Coordinates of N, CA, C and O in Angstrom, one line a residue:
X340 N -25.9 7.0 22.7 CA -27.2 8.2 23.2 C -27.3 9.7 22.6 O -26.8 10.1 22.6
X341 N -28.2 10.1 22.6 CA -28.7 11.3 22.0 C -28.1 12.5 22.8 O -27.4 13.4 22.4
X342 N -28.6 12.2 23.9 CA -26.8 13.7 25.0 C -25.7 13.8 24.7 O -25.1 14.3 24.9
X343 N -25.3 12.3 24.5 CA -23.8 11.9 23.9 C -24.2 13.2 22.8 O -22.5 13.2 22.8
X344 N -24.0 12.5 22.0 CA -24.0 13.3 20.3 C -23.9 14.7 20.4 O -23.8 15.3 20.4
X345 N -25.4 14.9 21.4 CA -25.0 16.9 21.7 C -24.1 17.3 22.3 O -23.4 18.0 22.5
X346 N -23.9 16.4 22.8 CA -22.4 16.9 23.7 C -21.0 17.2 23.1 O -20.7 17.1 22.7
X347 N -20.8 15.7 22.3 CA -19.8 16.1 21.0 C -20.1 16.8 20.1 O -18.7 17.9 20.1
X348 N -21.4 17.2 19.9 CA -21.5 18.4 18.7 C -21.4 20.0 19.2 O -20.8 20.8 18.8
X349 N -21.7 20.0 21.1 CA -20.9 21.6 21.8 C -19.7 20.9 21.8 O -18.9 22.0 21.6
X350 N -18.8 19.7 22.0 CA -17.8 20.1 22.2 C -17.3 20.3 21.1 O -15.4 21.3 20.7
X351 N -16.9 20.0 19.7 CA -17.3 20.1 18.3 C -17.5 22.7 18.4 O -16.0 22.7 18.5
X352 N -18.1 22.3 18.8 CA -18.1 23.7 18.3 C -16.9 24.8 19.1 O -16.8 25.8 19.2
X353 N -17.1 24.1 20.5 CA -16.6 25.3 21.4 C -14.6 25.1 21.2 O -14.7 25.8 21.6
X354 N -14.5 23.9 20.2 CA -13.0 23.5 19.9 C -12.9 24.5 19.0 O -11.5 25.7 18.9
X355 N -14.1 25.0 17.6 CA -13.9 25.6 16.4 C -14.2 26.9 17.5 O -13.5 27.9 16.7
X356 N -14.5 27.6 18.4 CA -14.3 29.1 19.1 C -13.1 29.4 19.3 O -12.9 29.6 19.6
X357 N -12.9 28.3 19.7 CA -11.0 28.2 21.3 C -10.3 28.7 19.5 O -9.0 29.6 20.2
X358 N -10.4 27.4 18.6 CA -9.6 27.9 17.6 C -10.0 29.2 16.8 O -8.5 29.7 17.1
X359 N -10.4 29.9 16.8 CA -10.7 30.8 16.2 C -10.3 31.9 16.6 O -9.8 33.1 16.6
X360 N -10.2 31.6 17.8 CA -9.9 33.2 18.7 C -8.7 32.7 19.9 O -8.1 33.9 20.0
X361 N -7.5 31.6 18.7 CA -6.0 31.6 19.6 C -5.0 32.9 18.7 O -5.4 33.0 17.4
X362 N -4.6 33.0 19.4 CA -3.6 34.2 19.3 C -2.5 33.7 17.6 O -2.2 34.4 16.3
X363 N -2.4 32.3 17.6 CA -1.4 32.3 15.9 C -3.2 31.3 15.8 O -2.8 30.3 16.0
X364 N -3.9 30.4 14.9 CA -4.6 30.2 13.8 C -4.1 29.4 12.3 O -3.4 29.5 12.1
X365 N -4.5 28.2 12.9 CA -3.8 26.8 11.9 C -4.8 27.3 11.1 O -6.1 26.5 11.1
X366 N -4.9 27.5 10.0 CA -6.4 27.5 8.9 C -6.5 26.5 9.1 O -7.6 25.8 8.8
X367 N -6.1 25.2 8.7 CA -5.7 23.9 8.6 C -7.3 23.1 9.5 O -7.8 22.7 9.2
X368 N -6.2 23.5 10.7 CA -7.1 22.9 11.9 C -8.4 23.8 12.3 O -9.3 23.1 12.7
X369 N -8.9 24.8 11.9 CA -9.9 25.3 12.6 C -10.9 25.1 11.2 O -12.2 24.5 10.9
X370 N -10.3 24.7 9.0 CA -11.3 24.3 8.5 C -11.7 23.2 8.9 O -12.6 22.7 8.6
X371 N -10.6 21.4 9.3 CA -10.9 20.0 9.8 C -12.2 20.4 10.9 O -12.8 19.4 10.6
X372 N -11.9 21.3 11.8 CA -13.0 21.7 13.2 C -14.3 21.8 13.0 O -15.5 21.2 13.4
X373 N -14.0 23.0 12.3 CA -15.4 23.3 11.1 C -16.1 22.3 10.5 O -17.8 22.1 10.4
X374 N -15.5 22.0 9.4 CA -16.2 20.8 8.1 C -17.0 18.9 8.9 O -17.8 19.2 9.2
X375 N -15.8 19.3 10.5 CA -16.3 18.4 11.0 C -17.8 18.5 11.8 O -19.0 17.7 12.2
X376 N -17.8 19.8 12.2 CA -18.9 20.6 13.3 C -21.0 20.0 11.7 O -21.3 20.0 12.5
X377 N -19.8 20.8 11.2 CA -20.8 21.6 9.8 C -21.6 19.2 9.0 O -22.3 18.8 9.6
X378 N -20.8 18.6 9.4 CA -21.0 17.4 8.7 C -22.0 16.3 9.9 O -22.7 15.6 9.3
X379 N -21.4 16.8 11.3 CA -22.3 16.2 12.3 C -23.6 16.6 12.1 O -24.5 16.0 12.6
X380 N -23.5 18.0 12.0 CA -24.5 18.8 12.6 C -26.2 19.1 11.4 O -27.1 18.0 11.2
X381 N -25.1 18.3 10.0 CA -26.3 17.9 8.7 C -26.6 16.5 8.9 O -27.7 16.1 8.8
X382 N -25.7 15.9 9.8 CA -26.1 14.1 9.6 C -26.8 13.9 10.8 O -27.8 13.2 10.8
X383 N -27.1 14.9 12.1 CA -28.3 15.1 13.0 C -29.3 15.7 12.6 O -30.1 15.9 13.4
X384 N -29.2 16.6 11.3 CA -30.4 17.2 11.8 C -30.4 18.8 12.3 O -32.1 18.5 13.1
X385 N -29.2 18.3 13.4 CA -29.4 19.6 14.5 C -28.6 20.9 13.9 O -27.7 21.1 13.5
X386 N -28.7 21.9 14.0 CA -28.5 23.1 14.1 C -27.1 23.5 14.7 O -26.8 23.3 16.0
X387 N -25.8 23.5 14.1 CA -24.2 23.4 14.9 C -24.6 25.4 15.2 O -23.6 25.0 16.4
X388 N -25.6 25.7 15.2 CA -25.6 27.5 15.8 C -26.1 27.1 17.5 O -26.0 27.4 18.2
X389 N -27.3 26.6 17.2 CA -28.3 26.8 18.6 C -28.8 25.5 19.2 O -29.6 25.0 20.0
X390 N -28.9 24.3 18.6 CA -28.2 22.8 18.7 C -30.5 22.6 18.8 O -30.6 21.1 19.5
X391 N -30.9 22.9 18.1 CA -32.2 22.7 18.0 C -32.8 21.5 16.8 O -31.5 21.9 15.8
X392 N -33.0 20.7 16.5 CA -33.8 20.4 14.8 C -33.7 21.1 13.8 O -35.0 22.5 14.2
X393 N -33.1 21.0 12.9 CA -32.9 22.3 11.7 C -34.4 22.5 10.9 O -34.3 23.2 11.2
X394 N -35.2 21.3 11.1 CA -36.5 20.9 10.3 C -36.9 21.9 11.4 O -38.4 21.2 10.8
X395 N -37.0 21.9 12.5 CA -38.2 22.3 13.5 C -39.5 22.9 13.3 O -40.9 23.3 13.1
X396 N -39.2 24.1 12.4 CA -39.7 25.6 11.2 C -40.0 25.4 10.4 O -38.7 25.6 9.6
X397 N -40.3 25.6 10.0 CA -40.9 25.6 8.0 C -40.0 27.0 8.4 O -39.6 28.2 8.2
X398 N -39.3 26.5 6.2 CA -38.4 27.7 5.6 C -38.9 28.6 5.3 O -39.8 28.4 3.9
X399 N -38.2 29.6 3.9 CA -38.9 31.6 3.8 C -39.5 30.6 2.8 O -39.9 31.6 1.5
X400 N -37.6 29.7 2.0 CA -38.1 29.1 0.3 C -37.5 28.2 0.2 O -36.5 28.0 1.2
X401 N -37.4 27.9 -1.0 CA -36.3 26.6 -1.3 C -34.9 26.6 -1.1 O -33.8 26.3 -1.2
X402 N -33.9 28.2 -1.4 CA -33.1 28.0 -1.4 C -32.6 27.6 0.6 O -31.4 27.1 1.1
X403 N -33.2 28.7 0.9 CA -33.1 28.4 2.1 C -33.3 27.4 2.9 O -32.1 26.2 4.0
X404 N -33.9 26.0 2.8 CA -34.4 24.7 2.5 C -32.9 24.3 2.7 O -31.8 23.6 2.6
X405 N -32.1 24.4 1.0 CA -30.8 23.7 0.8 C -29.7 24.2 1.7 O -29.2 23.3 1.6
X406 N -30.1 25.2 2.1 CA -28.6 25.5 2.9 C -28.5 25.0 4.0 O -27.5 24.5 4.5
X407 N -29.8 24.6 4.3 CA -30.3 23.9 6.0 C -29.7 22.5 5.0 O -28.9 22.0 6.4
X408 N -29.9 22.0 4.1 CA -29.4 20.3 4.1 C -27.6 20.6 3.7 O -27.2 19.6 4.0
X409 N -27.0 22.0 3.5 CA -25.9 22.1 3.1 C -24.8 22.0 4.7 O -24.3 21.0 5.1
X410 N -25.6 23.2 5.0 CA -24.6 23.7 6.2 C -25.7 22.8 7.9 O -24.5 22.9 9.1
X411 N -26.9 22.3 8.0 CA -27.6 22.5 8.7 C -28.2 23.0 10.0 O -28.7 23.0 11.0
X412 N -27.5 24.8 9.4 CA -28.4 25.3 9.9 C -29.5 25.5 9.7 O -30.6 25.9 9.0
X413 N -29.9 26.0 10.3 CA -31.7 26.2 11.1 C -32.2 27.5 10.1 O -31.4 28.5 10.1
X414 N -33.2 27.6 9.9 CA -34.1 29.3 9.1 C -33.3 29.9 10.8 O -33.7 31.6 10.4
X415 N -34.0 29.8 11.5 CA -33.9 30.8 12.7 C -32.3 31.4 12.6 O -31.8 32.4 13.3
X416 N -31.1 30.2 12.4 CA -30.4 30.8 12.6 C -29.3 31.6 11.6 O -28.0 31.8 11.2
X417 N -30.4 31.2 10.4 CA -29.4 31.2 8.6 C -28.7 32.9 8.8 O -27.8 33.0 8.3
X418 N -30.0 33.9 9.3 CA -29.5 34.9 8.8 C -28.4 35.8 10.0 O -27.3 36.9 9.7
X419 N -27.6 34.7 10.7 CA -26.3 35.1 11.5 C -25.3 34.7 10.8 O -24.6 35.6 11.3
X420 N -25.0 34.2 9.5 CA -24.8 34.1 8.7 C -24.6 34.5 7.3 O -23.2 34.2 6.9
X421 N -25.5 35.1 7.4 CA -26.1 35.4 5.8 C -26.0 37.3 6.0 O -26.3 37.5 7.0
X422 N -25.7 38.1 4.9 CA -26.1 39.2 4.5 C -27.4 39.6 5.3 O -28.2 38.9 4.3
X423 N -27.9 40.6 6.0 CA -29.4 40.3 6.7 C -30.0 41.2 4.4 O -31.3 41.2 4.8
X424 N -29.5 41.9 3.5 CA -29.7 42.3 2.5 C -30.6 41.5 2.0 O -31.6 41.3 1.3
X425 N -30.5 40.1 1.8 CA -30.5 38.7 2.2 C -31.8 38.4 2.0 O -31.8 37.0 1.5
X426 N -32.0 39.2 3.5 CA -33.6 38.3 4.0 C -34.4 38.8 3.7 O -36.0 38.9 4.3
X427 N -34.6 40.3 3.4 CA -35.3 41.3 3.1 C -36.6 40.1 1.7 O -37.1 39.4 1.2

């Protein structure tokens, strides 16, 4: 069901955050968790940051739309990951 899938997505995100906050960081584990989270988000068209539908609001340009297809990030969350100068 949708609730189980969303719970999985949240668990992946929490695991990723925990790994990033660990004293000893294993880059391989972080990359695998990050990639799993991204792949699931893209497949479900659900933003891995806010857990809302990725395509719920219009994108400002074709580059932002392409980014959403690659990362799963919605338009509102993309500025969290990219330089604010890119959004002028």
